[in-house]
Amino acid sequence: MTQRIVITGTDTGVGKTVFAAGLAGLLDGFYWKPVQSGLDGETDSEVVARLAGLPSERVLPEAYRLRSPLSPHRSAEIDGVAIKAADLAFPVLPTPLVIEGSGGLMVPLNRRTRFIDIFAEWRLPVILCARTTLGTINHTLLSVEALRARSIPLAGIAFIGDEMADTQRTIVEFSGAPQLGRLPHLDVLTGKTLRDAMVAGFAFASIAGGD
Ligand SMILES: Nc1ncnc2c1ncn2[C@@H]1O[C@H](COP(=O)(O)OP(=O)(O)OP(=O)(O)O)[C@@H](O)[C@H]1O
Ligand SMILES: C[C@H](N)[C@H](N)CCCCCC(=O)O
Ligand SMILES: [Mg+2]
């Protein structure tokens, strides 16, 4: 089975962390957020630990923890930190590892490097989290094109939100990307409701892969 998977999204706030928590919980894996920008309130790692019920040793420490809730390149500049690609080598573990980017694919880490550049080096399969709401067709198709232009393996699209049958169909038909499933908006978001929704919404064999 695939041991490492990257969770990206069409934008910030699409639900990557919630989806990653559901996935890490179901795969009984590890979670890693390489760059956390914004330290007020719960961090993404803390959300995942809570929602996935992961013990602390399964949530790997972030390579960079930046104070301002901004694009990482700017947040780093404000903190006087230079993000170096060399610090973002993914750990090799015997169990599945779910890695979450920040924002969308073109988000900069510094003035030269974006997340997509790191993903192109990693060559790990990527799950693209996409909203189901209006505007997602454009964002999702552009993101798929950007991945394909760099030969980054796309495991598929995880839709997040309430069902929009034609929107989802249109994205799948134009992109040719696999639709992994859909995580609905959960009015009550707990470890239990998330796990149940992930089981109902996704076929995990297709996400986990067969190698
Ligand atoms: N399926 C869902 N049901 C209910 N609430 C959700 C769901 N998915 C996401 N949310 C809520 O939407 C908000 C944004 O989600 P999330 O933090 O997962 O986004 P993100 O894509 O990880 O953002 P970032 O780019 O900051 O990492 C959060 O408040 C989260 O609790
Ligand atoms: C602070 C936020 N929650 C994310 N971690 C970072 C989002 C960066 C988005 C940059 C952009 O696309 O304009
Ligand atoms: Mg997140």
Coordinates of N, CA, C and O in Angstrom, one line a residue, residues 19-185:
F19 N -10.0 16.6 6.2 CA -9.9 15.4 5.4 C -8.6 14.6 5.8 O -8.7 13.3 5.9
A20 N -7.5 15.3 6.0 CA -6.3 14.6 6.4 C -6.5 13.9 7.7 O -5.9 12.8 7.9
A21 N -7.2 14.5 8.6 CA -7.5 13.8 9.9 C -8.3 12.6 9.7 O -8.0 11.5 10.3
G22 N -9.3 12.6 8.9 CA -10.1 11.5 8.6 C -9.3 10.4 8.0 O -9.4 9.2 8.3
L23 N -8.4 10.8 7.0 CA -7.6 9.8 6.3 C -6.5 9.2 7.3 O -6.3 7.9 7.3
A24 N -5.8 10.0 8.0 CA -4.8 9.5 8.9 C -5.4 8.5 10.0 O -4.8 7.5 10.3
G25 N -6.6 8.9 10.4 CA -7.3 8.0 11.4 C -7.6 6.7 10.8 O -7.4 5.6 11.4
L26 N -8.2 6.7 9.6 CA -8.6 5.4 9.0 C -7.4 4.6 8.5 O -7.5 3.3 8.6
L27 N -6.3 5.2 8.1 CA -5.1 4.5 7.7 C -4.3 4.1 8.9 O -3.3 3.4 8.8
D28 N -4.7 4.6 10.1 CA -3.9 4.4 11.3 C -2.4 4.8 11.1 O -1.5 4.0 11.4
G29 N -2.3 6.0 10.6 CA -1.0 6.4 10.1 C -0.4 7.6 10.9 O -0.9 7.8 12.1
F30 N 0.5 8.2 10.3 CA 1.2 9.4 10.9 C 0.7 10.6 10.1 O 0.2 10.5 9.0
Y31 N 0.9 11.8 10.7 CA 0.5 13.0 10.0 C 1.7 14.0 10.1 O 2.3 14.1 11.2
W32 N 1.9 14.8 9.0 CA 3.0 15.8 9.1 C 2.5 17.0 8.3 O 2.1 16.9 7.2
K33 N 2.6 18.1 9.0 CA 2.3 19.5 8.4 C 3.7 20.1 8.3 O 4.2 20.6 9.3
P34 N 4.3 20.2 7.2 CA 5.7 20.7 7.1 C 5.8 22.1 7.6 O 6.8 22.5 8.2
V35 N 4.8 23.0 7.1 CA 4.9 24.4 7.4 C 3.6 24.9 8.0 O 2.6 24.8 7.3
Q36 N 3.6 25.3 9.2 CA 2.4 25.8 9.9 C 2.6 27.4 9.9 O 3.5 27.9 10.6
S37 N 1.7 28.1 9.3 CA 1.7 29.5 9.4 C 0.4 29.9 10.1 O -0.7 29.7 9.7
G38 N 0.6 30.6 11.3 CA -0.5 30.9 12.2 C -0.4 30.0 13.4 O -0.6 28.8 13.3
L39 N -0.2 30.6 14.6 CA 0.0 29.8 15.8 C -1.1 30.1 16.8 O -1.0 29.6 17.9
D40 N -2.0 31.1 16.5 CA -3.0 31.3 17.5 C -4.1 30.3 17.3 O -4.5 29.9 16.2
G41 N -4.7 29.9 18.4 CA -5.7 28.8 18.4 C -5.0 27.5 18.1 O -3.8 27.3 18.1
E42 N -5.9 26.5 17.7 CA -5.4 25.2 17.4 C -4.6 25.2 16.1 O -5.1 25.8 15.1
T43 N -3.5 24.6 16.0 CA -2.7 24.4 14.8 C -3.4 23.2 14.0 O -4.1 22.4 14.6
D44 N -3.0 23.1 12.8 CA -3.5 21.9 12.0 C -3.1 20.6 12.6 O -3.9 19.7 12.7
S45 N -1.9 20.5 13.1 CA -1.4 19.3 13.8 C -2.3 19.0 15.0 O -2.6 17.8 15.3
E46 N -2.7 20.0 15.8 CA -3.5 19.8 17.0 C -4.9 19.4 16.6 O -5.5 18.5 17.2
V47 N -5.4 19.9 15.5 CA -6.8 19.5 15.0 C -6.7 18.1 14.6 O -7.6 17.3 14.9
V48 N -5.7 17.7 13.9 CA -5.6 16.3 13.4 C -5.5 15.3 14.6 O -6.2 14.3 14.6
A49 N -4.6 15.7 15.5 CA -4.5 14.8 16.7 C -5.8 14.6 17.4 O -6.2 13.5 17.8
R50 N -6.6 15.7 17.5 CA -7.9 15.6 18.2 C -8.9 14.8 17.4 O -9.6 13.9 17.9
L51 N -9.0 15.2 16.1 CA -10.1 14.5 15.3 C -9.8 13.1 14.9 O -10.6 12.3 14.8
A52 N -8.5 12.8 14.7 CA -8.1 11.5 14.3 C -7.8 10.6 15.5 O -7.7 9.4 15.4
G53 N -7.7 11.2 16.7 CA -7.4 10.5 17.9 C -6.0 9.9 17.8 O -5.8 8.8 18.4
L54 N -5.1 10.6 17.2 CA -3.7 10.0 17.1 C -2.9 10.4 18.3 O -3.0 11.5 18.8
P55 N -2.2 9.4 18.8 CA -1.2 9.7 19.9 C -0.2 10.7 19.4 O 0.1 10.8 18.2
S56 N 0.4 11.5 20.4 CA 1.2 12.6 20.0 C 2.4 12.1 19.1 O 2.8 12.9 18.2
E57 N 2.9 10.9 19.3 CA 4.1 10.5 18.6 C 3.7 10.3 17.1 O 4.6 10.1 16.3
R58 N 2.4 10.2 16.8 CA 2.1 10.0 15.4 C 1.8 11.3 14.6 O 1.5 11.3 13.5
V59 N 1.9 12.4 15.4 CA 1.9 13.7 14.7 C 3.3 14.3 14.7 O 3.8 14.6 15.8
L60 N 3.9 14.3 13.6 CA 5.3 14.6 13.5 C 5.5 16.2 13.7 O 4.6 16.9 13.2
P61 N 6.5 16.6 14.3 CA 6.7 18.1 14.5 C 6.8 18.8 13.1 O 7.5 18.3 12.2
E62 N 6.3 20.0 13.0 CA 6.4 20.8 11.8 C 7.9 21.2 11.6 O 8.6 21.4 12.6
A63 N 8.3 21.3 10.4 CA 9.6 21.8 10.1 C 9.7 23.3 10.4 O 10.8 23.8 10.8
Y64 N 8.6 24.0 10.1 CA 8.6 25.4 10.4 C 7.3 25.8 11.1 O 6.2 25.3 10.6
R65 N 7.4 26.5 12.1 CA 6.2 27.1 12.9 C 6.3 28.6 12.8 O 7.2 29.2 13.4
L66 N 5.4 29.2 12.1 CA 5.5 30.6 11.8 C 4.3 31.3 12.4 O 3.2 30.8 12.4
R67 N 4.5 32.5 13.0 CA 3.4 33.1 13.8 C 2.3 33.6 13.0 O 1.1 33.5 13.5
S68 N 2.5 34.3 11.9 CA 1.4 35.0 11.3 C 0.6 34.1 10.3 O 1.1 33.3 9.6
P69 N -0.7 34.2 10.4 CA -1.6 33.4 9.5 C -1.7 33.9 8.1 O -2.7 34.4 7.6
L70 N -0.5 33.8 7.4 CA -0.3 34.4 6.1 C 0.3 33.3 5.2 O 0.6 32.2 5.7
S71 N 0.5 33.6 3.9 CA 1.3 32.7 3.1 C 2.6 32.5 3.8 O 3.2 33.4 4.3
P72 N 3.1 31.2 3.7 CA 4.3 30.9 4.5 C 5.5 31.8 4.1 O 6.3 32.1 5.0
H73 N 5.6 32.2 2.8 CA 6.8 33.0 2.5 C 6.8 34.3 3.3 O 7.8 34.8 3.8
R74 N 5.6 34.9 3.4 CA 5.5 36.2 4.1 C 5.6 36.0 5.6 O 6.2 36.8 6.3
S75 N 4.9 35.0 6.1 CA 4.9 34.7 7.5 C 6.4 34.5 8.0 O 6.8 34.9 9.0
A76 N 7.2 33.8 7.1 CA 8.6 33.5 7.4 C 9.4 34.8 7.5 O 10.2 35.0 8.4
E77 N 9.1 35.6 6.5 CA 9.8 36.9 6.4 C 9.6 37.7 7.7 O 10.5 38.3 8.3
I78 N 8.3 37.8 8.1 CA 8.0 38.5 9.3 C 8.7 38.0 10.5 O 9.1 38.7 11.4
D79 N 8.8 36.7 10.6 CA 9.5 36.0 11.7 C 11.0 36.0 11.6 O 11.8 35.5 12.4
G80 N 11.5 36.5 10.4 CA 13.0 36.5 10.2 C 13.5 35.2 9.9 O 14.7 34.9 10.3
V81 N 12.7 34.3 9.3 CA 13.1 32.9 9.0 C 13.2 32.7 7.5 O 12.4 33.3 6.8
A82 N 14.2 31.9 7.0 CA 14.2 31.6 5.6 C 13.9 30.1 5.5 O 14.5 29.2 6.1
I83 N 12.8 29.8 4.8 CA 12.4 28.4 4.6 C 13.3 27.8 3.5 O 13.4 28.3 2.4
K84 N 13.9 26.7 3.9 CA 14.8 26.0 3.0 C 14.2 24.7 2.5 O 13.7 23.9 3.4
A85 N 14.2 24.5 1.2 CA 13.6 23.3 0.7 C 14.3 22.0 1.3 O 13.6 21.0 1.5
A86 N 15.6 22.2 1.6 CA 16.3 21.0 2.1 C 15.7 20.5 3.5 O 15.9 19.4 3.9
D87 N 15.1 21.5 4.2 CA 14.5 21.1 5.5 C 13.1 20.4 5.3 O 12.5 20.0 6.3
L88 N 12.7 20.3 4.1 CA 11.3 19.7 3.9 C 11.4 18.3 3.3 O 10.5 17.9 2.6
A89 N 12.4 17.6 3.5 CA 12.5 16.2 3.1 C 11.5 15.4 3.9 O 11.5 15.6 5.1
F90 N 10.7 14.6 3.2 CA 9.7 13.9 4.0 C 10.3 12.7 4.7 O 11.2 12.0 4.2
P91 N 9.8 12.4 5.9 CA 10.4 11.3 6.7 C 9.9 9.9 6.1 O 8.8 9.9 5.5
V92 N 10.7 9.0 6.2 CA 10.4 7.6 5.7 C 10.0 6.8 6.9 O 10.8 6.6 7.9
L93 N 8.8 6.3 6.9 CA 8.3 5.5 8.1 C 7.7 4.2 7.6 O 7.3 4.1 6.4
P94 N 7.6 3.2 8.5 CA 7.1 2.0 8.1 C 5.5 1.9 7.9 O 5.0 1.0 7.5
T95 N 4.9 3.0 8.4 CA 3.4 3.1 8.4 C 3.0 4.3 7.5 O 3.8 5.1 7.2
P96 N 1.7 4.3 7.1 CA 1.3 5.4 6.2 C 1.5 6.8 6.8 O 1.4 7.0 8.0
L97 N 1.9 7.7 6.0 CA 2.2 9.1 6.4 C 1.3 10.0 5.5 O 1.4 9.9 4.3
V98 N 0.5 10.8 6.2 CA -0.3 11.8 5.5 C 0.3 13.2 5.7 O 0.5 13.6 6.8
I99 N 0.7 13.8 4.6 CA 1.4 15.1 4.6 C 0.5 16.2 4.1 O -0.1 16.0 3.0
E100 N 0.3 17.3 4.8 CA -0.6 18.3 4.4 C 0.2 19.6 4.0 O 1.0 20.1 4.8
G101 N -0.1 20.1 2.8 CA 0.5 21.4 2.4 C -0.2 22.5 3.1 O -0.9 22.3 4.1
S102 N 0.1 23.7 2.7 CA -0.6 24.9 3.2 C -1.2 25.6 2.0 O -0.6 25.9 1.0
G103 N -2.5 25.9 2.1 CA -3.2 26.6 1.0 C -3.2 25.7 -0.2 O -3.3 24.5 -0.1
G104 N -3.1 26.3 -1.4 CA -3.1 25.6 -2.6 C -1.7 25.4 -3.2 O -0.7 25.7 -2.5
L105 N -1.6 24.9 -4.4 CA -0.4 24.4 -5.0 C 0.7 25.5 -5.2 O 1.9 25.2 -5.1
M106 N 0.2 26.7 -5.6 CA 1.2 27.7 -6.0 C 1.6 28.6 -4.8 O 2.2 29.7 -5.0
V107 N 1.3 28.2 -3.6 CA 1.6 29.0 -2.4 C 3.1 29.0 -2.2 O 3.7 27.9 -2.1
P108 N 3.7 30.2 -2.1 CA 5.2 30.3 -2.0 C 5.7 29.9 -0.6 O 5.0 30.3 0.5
L109 N 6.8 29.3 -0.6 CA 7.5 29.0 0.7 C 8.6 30.1 0.9 O 9.0 30.4 2.1
N110 N 9.1 30.6 -0.1 CA 10.0 31.7 -0.1 C 9.9 32.4 -1.4 O 9.0 32.1 -2.2
R111 N 10.8 33.3 -1.8 CA 10.6 34.1 -3.0 C 11.0 33.3 -4.3 O 10.8 33.8 -5.4
R112 N 11.4 32.1 -4.1 CA 11.8 31.3 -5.3 C 11.0 30.0 -5.4 O 10.8 29.4 -6.5
T113 N 10.5 29.5 -4.3 CA 10.0 28.1 -4.2 C 8.6 28.1 -3.8 O 8.2 28.7 -2.8
R114 N 7.7 27.3 -4.5 CA 6.3 27.1 -4.1 C 6.1 25.7 -3.6 O 6.9 24.8 -3.9
F115 N 5.0 25.4 -3.0 CA 4.7 24.1 -2.6 C 4.8 23.1 -3.8 O 5.3 22.0 -3.7
I116 N 4.3 23.5 -4.9 CA 4.2 22.6 -6.0 C 5.6 22.2 -6.5 O 5.8 21.1 -7.0
D117 N 6.6 23.1 -6.3 CA 8.0 22.7 -6.6 C 8.5 21.6 -5.7 O 9.2 20.7 -6.2
I118 N 8.1 21.7 -4.5 CA 8.5 20.6 -3.5 C 7.8 19.3 -3.9 O 8.4 18.2 -3.9
F119 N 6.5 19.4 -4.2 CA 5.8 18.2 -4.5 C 6.4 17.5 -5.8 O 6.4 16.3 -5.9
A120 N 6.8 18.4 -6.7 CA 7.4 17.8 -7.9 C 8.7 17.1 -7.6 O 9.0 16.1 -8.2
E121 N 9.5 17.6 -6.6 CA 10.7 16.8 -6.2 C 10.3 15.6 -5.5 O 11.0 14.5 -5.6
W122 N 9.3 15.6 -4.6 CA 8.9 14.4 -3.8 C 8.4 13.3 -4.7 O 8.6 12.1 -4.4
R123 N 7.6 13.6 -5.7 CA 7.0 12.6 -6.6 C 6.1 11.7 -5.8 O 5.9 10.5 -6.2
L124 N 5.5 12.1 -4.7 CA 4.5 11.3 -4.0 C 3.1 11.5 -4.6 O 2.9 12.6 -5.1
P125 N 2.3 10.5 -4.5 CA 0.9 10.7 -4.9 C 0.2 11.8 -4.1 O 0.4 11.9 -2.9
V126 N -0.6 12.6 -4.8 CA -1.3 13.8 -4.3 C -2.8 13.5 -4.3 O -3.3 13.1 -5.3
I127 N -3.4 13.9 -3.2 CA -4.9 14.0 -3.2 C -5.3 15.5 -3.3 O -4.8 16.2 -2.4
L128 N -6.1 15.8 -4.2 CA -6.5 17.2 -4.4 C -7.9 17.4 -3.7 O -8.9 16.8 -4.2
C129 N -7.9 18.2 -2.6 CA -9.2 18.5 -2.0 C -9.8 19.7 -2.7 O -9.2 20.7 -2.9
A130 N -11.1 19.5 -3.0 CA -11.8 20.5 -3.8 C -13.2 20.8 -3.2 O -13.9 19.8 -2.8
R131 N -13.5 22.0 -3.1 CA -14.9 22.4 -2.6 C -15.9 21.8 -3.7 O -15.5 21.7 -4.8
T132 N -17.1 21.7 -3.2 CA -18.2 21.4 -4.2 C -19.0 22.7 -4.6 O -19.8 22.7 -5.5
T133 N -18.7 23.8 -3.9 CA -19.4 25.0 -4.2 C -19.0 25.8 -5.4 O -17.9 25.5 -6.0
L134 N -19.8 26.8 -5.8 CA -19.6 27.5 -7.1 C -18.2 28.1 -7.1 O -17.8 28.7 -6.1
G135 N -17.5 28.0 -8.2 CA -16.2 28.4 -8.4 C -15.2 27.3 -8.4 O -14.0 27.5 -8.8
T136 N -15.6 26.1 -8.0 CA -14.6 25.1 -7.8 C -14.2 24.4 -9.1 O -13.1 23.9 -9.2
I137 N -15.1 24.5 -10.2 CA -14.7 23.9 -11.4 C -13.4 24.6 -12.0 O -12.4 23.9 -12.3
N138 N -13.4 25.9 -12.0 CA -12.2 26.6 -12.4 C -10.9 26.3 -11.6 O -9.9 25.9 -12.1
H139 N -11.1 26.4 -10.3 CA -9.9 26.2 -9.4 C -9.4 24.7 -9.5 O -8.2 24.5 -9.4
T140 N -10.3 23.8 -9.6 CA -9.9 22.4 -9.6 C -9.3 22.0 -10.9 O -8.2 21.3 -10.9
L141 N -9.8 22.4 -12.0 CA -9.2 22.1 -13.3 C -7.9 22.8 -13.5 O -6.9 22.2 -14.0
L142 N -7.7 24.0 -13.0 CA -6.4 24.6 -13.0 C -5.4 23.8 -12.2 O -4.2 23.7 -12.6
S143 N -5.8 23.4 -11.0 CA -4.9 22.7 -10.1 C -4.5 21.3 -10.7 O -3.3 21.0 -10.7
V144 N -5.4 20.7 -11.4 CA -5.1 19.4 -12.0 C -4.1 19.6 -13.2 O -3.1 18.9 -13.3
E145 N -4.3 20.7 -13.9 CA -3.4 21.0 -15.0 C -2.0 21.3 -14.5 O -1.0 20.8 -15.1
A146 N -1.9 22.0 -13.4 CA -0.6 22.3 -12.8 C 0.1 21.1 -12.4 O 1.4 20.9 -12.5
L147 N -0.6 20.1 -11.8 CA 0.0 18.9 -11.3 C 0.5 18.1 -12.6 O 1.6 17.6 -12.6
R148 N -0.3 18.0 -13.6 CA 0.0 17.2 -14.8 C 1.2 17.8 -15.5 O 2.1 17.1 -16.0
A149 N 1.3 19.1 -15.5 CA 2.4 19.8 -16.2 C 3.7 19.4 -15.6 O 4.8 19.6 -16.3
R150 N 3.7 19.0 -14.4 CA 4.9 18.7 -13.6 C 5.1 17.2 -13.4 O 5.9 16.7 -12.6
S151 N 4.2 16.4 -14.0 CA 4.2 15.0 -13.8 C 4.1 14.5 -12.4 O 4.7 13.5 -12.0
I152 N 3.3 15.3 -11.6 CA 3.1 14.9 -10.2 C 1.9 13.9 -10.2 O 0.9 14.2 -10.7
P153 N 2.1 12.7 -9.6 CA 1.1 11.8 -9.6 C -0.2 12.2 -8.8 O -0.1 12.6 -7.7
L154 N -1.3 12.2 -9.5 CA -2.6 12.6 -8.9 C -3.4 11.3 -8.5 O -3.9 10.6 -9.4
A155 N -3.5 11.1 -7.2 CA -4.3 9.9 -6.7 C -5.7 10.2 -7.0 O -6.5 9.2 -7.3
G156 N -6.2 11.4 -6.9 CA -7.5 11.7 -7.3 C -8.0 12.9 -6.5 O -7.3 13.6 -5.8
I157 N -9.3 13.2 -6.7 CA -9.9 14.4 -6.1 C -10.8 14.0 -5.0 O -11.6 13.0 -5.1
A158 N -10.7 14.6 -3.8 CA -11.6 14.4 -2.7 C -12.5 15.7 -2.7 O -12.0 16.8 -2.4
F159 N -13.7 15.5 -2.9 CA -14.7 16.6 -2.8 C -15.0 16.8 -1.4 O -15.2 15.9 -0.6
I160 N -15.2 18.1 -1.0 CA -15.6 18.5 0.3 C -16.7 19.4 0.3 O -16.7 20.5 -0.4
G161 N -17.8 19.0 0.9 CA -19.0 19.8 0.9 C -20.2 19.0 0.5 O -20.1 17.8 0.2
D162 N -21.3 19.7 0.4 CA -22.6 19.0 0.0 C -22.6 18.6 -1.5 O -21.9 19.3 -2.3
E163 N -23.3 17.6 -1.8 CA -23.3 17.1 -3.1 C -23.7 18.1 -4.2 O -24.7 18.7 -4.0
M164 N -22.9 18.2 -5.2 CA -23.2 19.0 -6.4 C -22.9 18.2 -7.6 O -21.8 18.2 -8.1
A165 N -23.9 17.4 -7.9 CA -23.7 16.3 -8.9 C -23.1 16.7 -10.2 O -22.1 16.2 -10.7
D166 N -23.7 17.8 -10.8 CA -23.2 18.2 -12.1 C -21.8 18.8 -12.0 O -20.9 18.6 -12.8
T167 N -21.5 19.6 -10.9 CA -20.2 20.2 -10.7 C -19.2 19.1 -10.6 O -18.1 19.1 -11.3
Q168 N -19.4 18.1 -9.8 CA -18.5 17.0 -9.6 C -18.2 16.2 -11.0 O -17.1 15.9 -11.3
R169 N -19.3 16.0 -11.6 CA -19.2 15.3 -12.9 C -18.4 16.1 -13.9 O -17.6 15.5 -14.7
T170 N -18.7 17.3 -14.0 CA -18.0 18.2 -14.9 C -16.5 18.2 -14.7 O -15.7 18.1 -15.6
I171 N -16.1 18.3 -13.4 CA -14.7 18.3 -13.0 C -14.0 17.0 -13.4 O -12.9 16.9 -14.0
V172 N -14.7 15.9 -13.1 CA -14.2 14.6 -13.4 C -14.0 14.4 -14.9 O -13.0 13.9 -15.4
E173 N -15.1 14.8 -15.7 CA -15.0 14.6 -17.1 C -13.9 15.4 -17.8 O -13.2 14.9 -18.7
F174 N -13.8 16.7 -17.4 CA -12.8 17.5 -18.1 C -11.4 17.1 -17.6 O -10.5 17.2 -18.4
S175 N -11.2 16.7 -16.4 CA -9.9 16.5 -15.9 C -9.4 15.0 -16.2 O -8.2 14.8 -16.2
G176 N -10.4 14.1 -16.2 CA -10.0 12.7 -16.3 C -9.4 12.2 -15.0 O -8.9 11.1 -15.0
A177 N -9.5 13.0 -14.0 CA -9.0 12.5 -12.7 C -9.9 11.6 -11.9 O -11.2 11.8 -12.0
P178 N -9.4 10.7 -11.2 CA -10.3 9.8 -10.4 C -11.0 10.7 -9.3 O -10.4 11.5 -8.7
Q179 N -12.3 10.4 -9.1 CA -13.1 11.0 -8.0 C -13.0 10.0 -6.8 O -13.5 8.9 -6.9
L180 N -12.3 10.4 -5.8 CA -12.1 9.4 -4.7 C -13.3 9.3 -3.8 O -13.5 8.3 -3.2
G181 N -14.1 10.4 -3.7 CA -15.3 10.4 -2.9 C -15.6 11.8 -2.5 O -15.0 12.8 -3.0
R182 N -16.5 11.9 -1.5 CA -16.9 13.2 -1.0 C -17.1 13.2 0.5 O -17.7 12.2 1.0
L183 N -16.6 14.2 1.1 CA -16.8 14.4 2.6 C -17.8 15.5 2.7 O -17.5 16.6 2.4
P184 N -19.0 15.2 3.2 CA -20.0 16.3 3.3 C -19.6 17.3 4.4 O -18.8 17.0 5.3
H185 N -20.3 18.4 4.4 CA -20.1 19.3 5.5 C -20.8 18.7 6.7 O -21.9 18.3 6.7

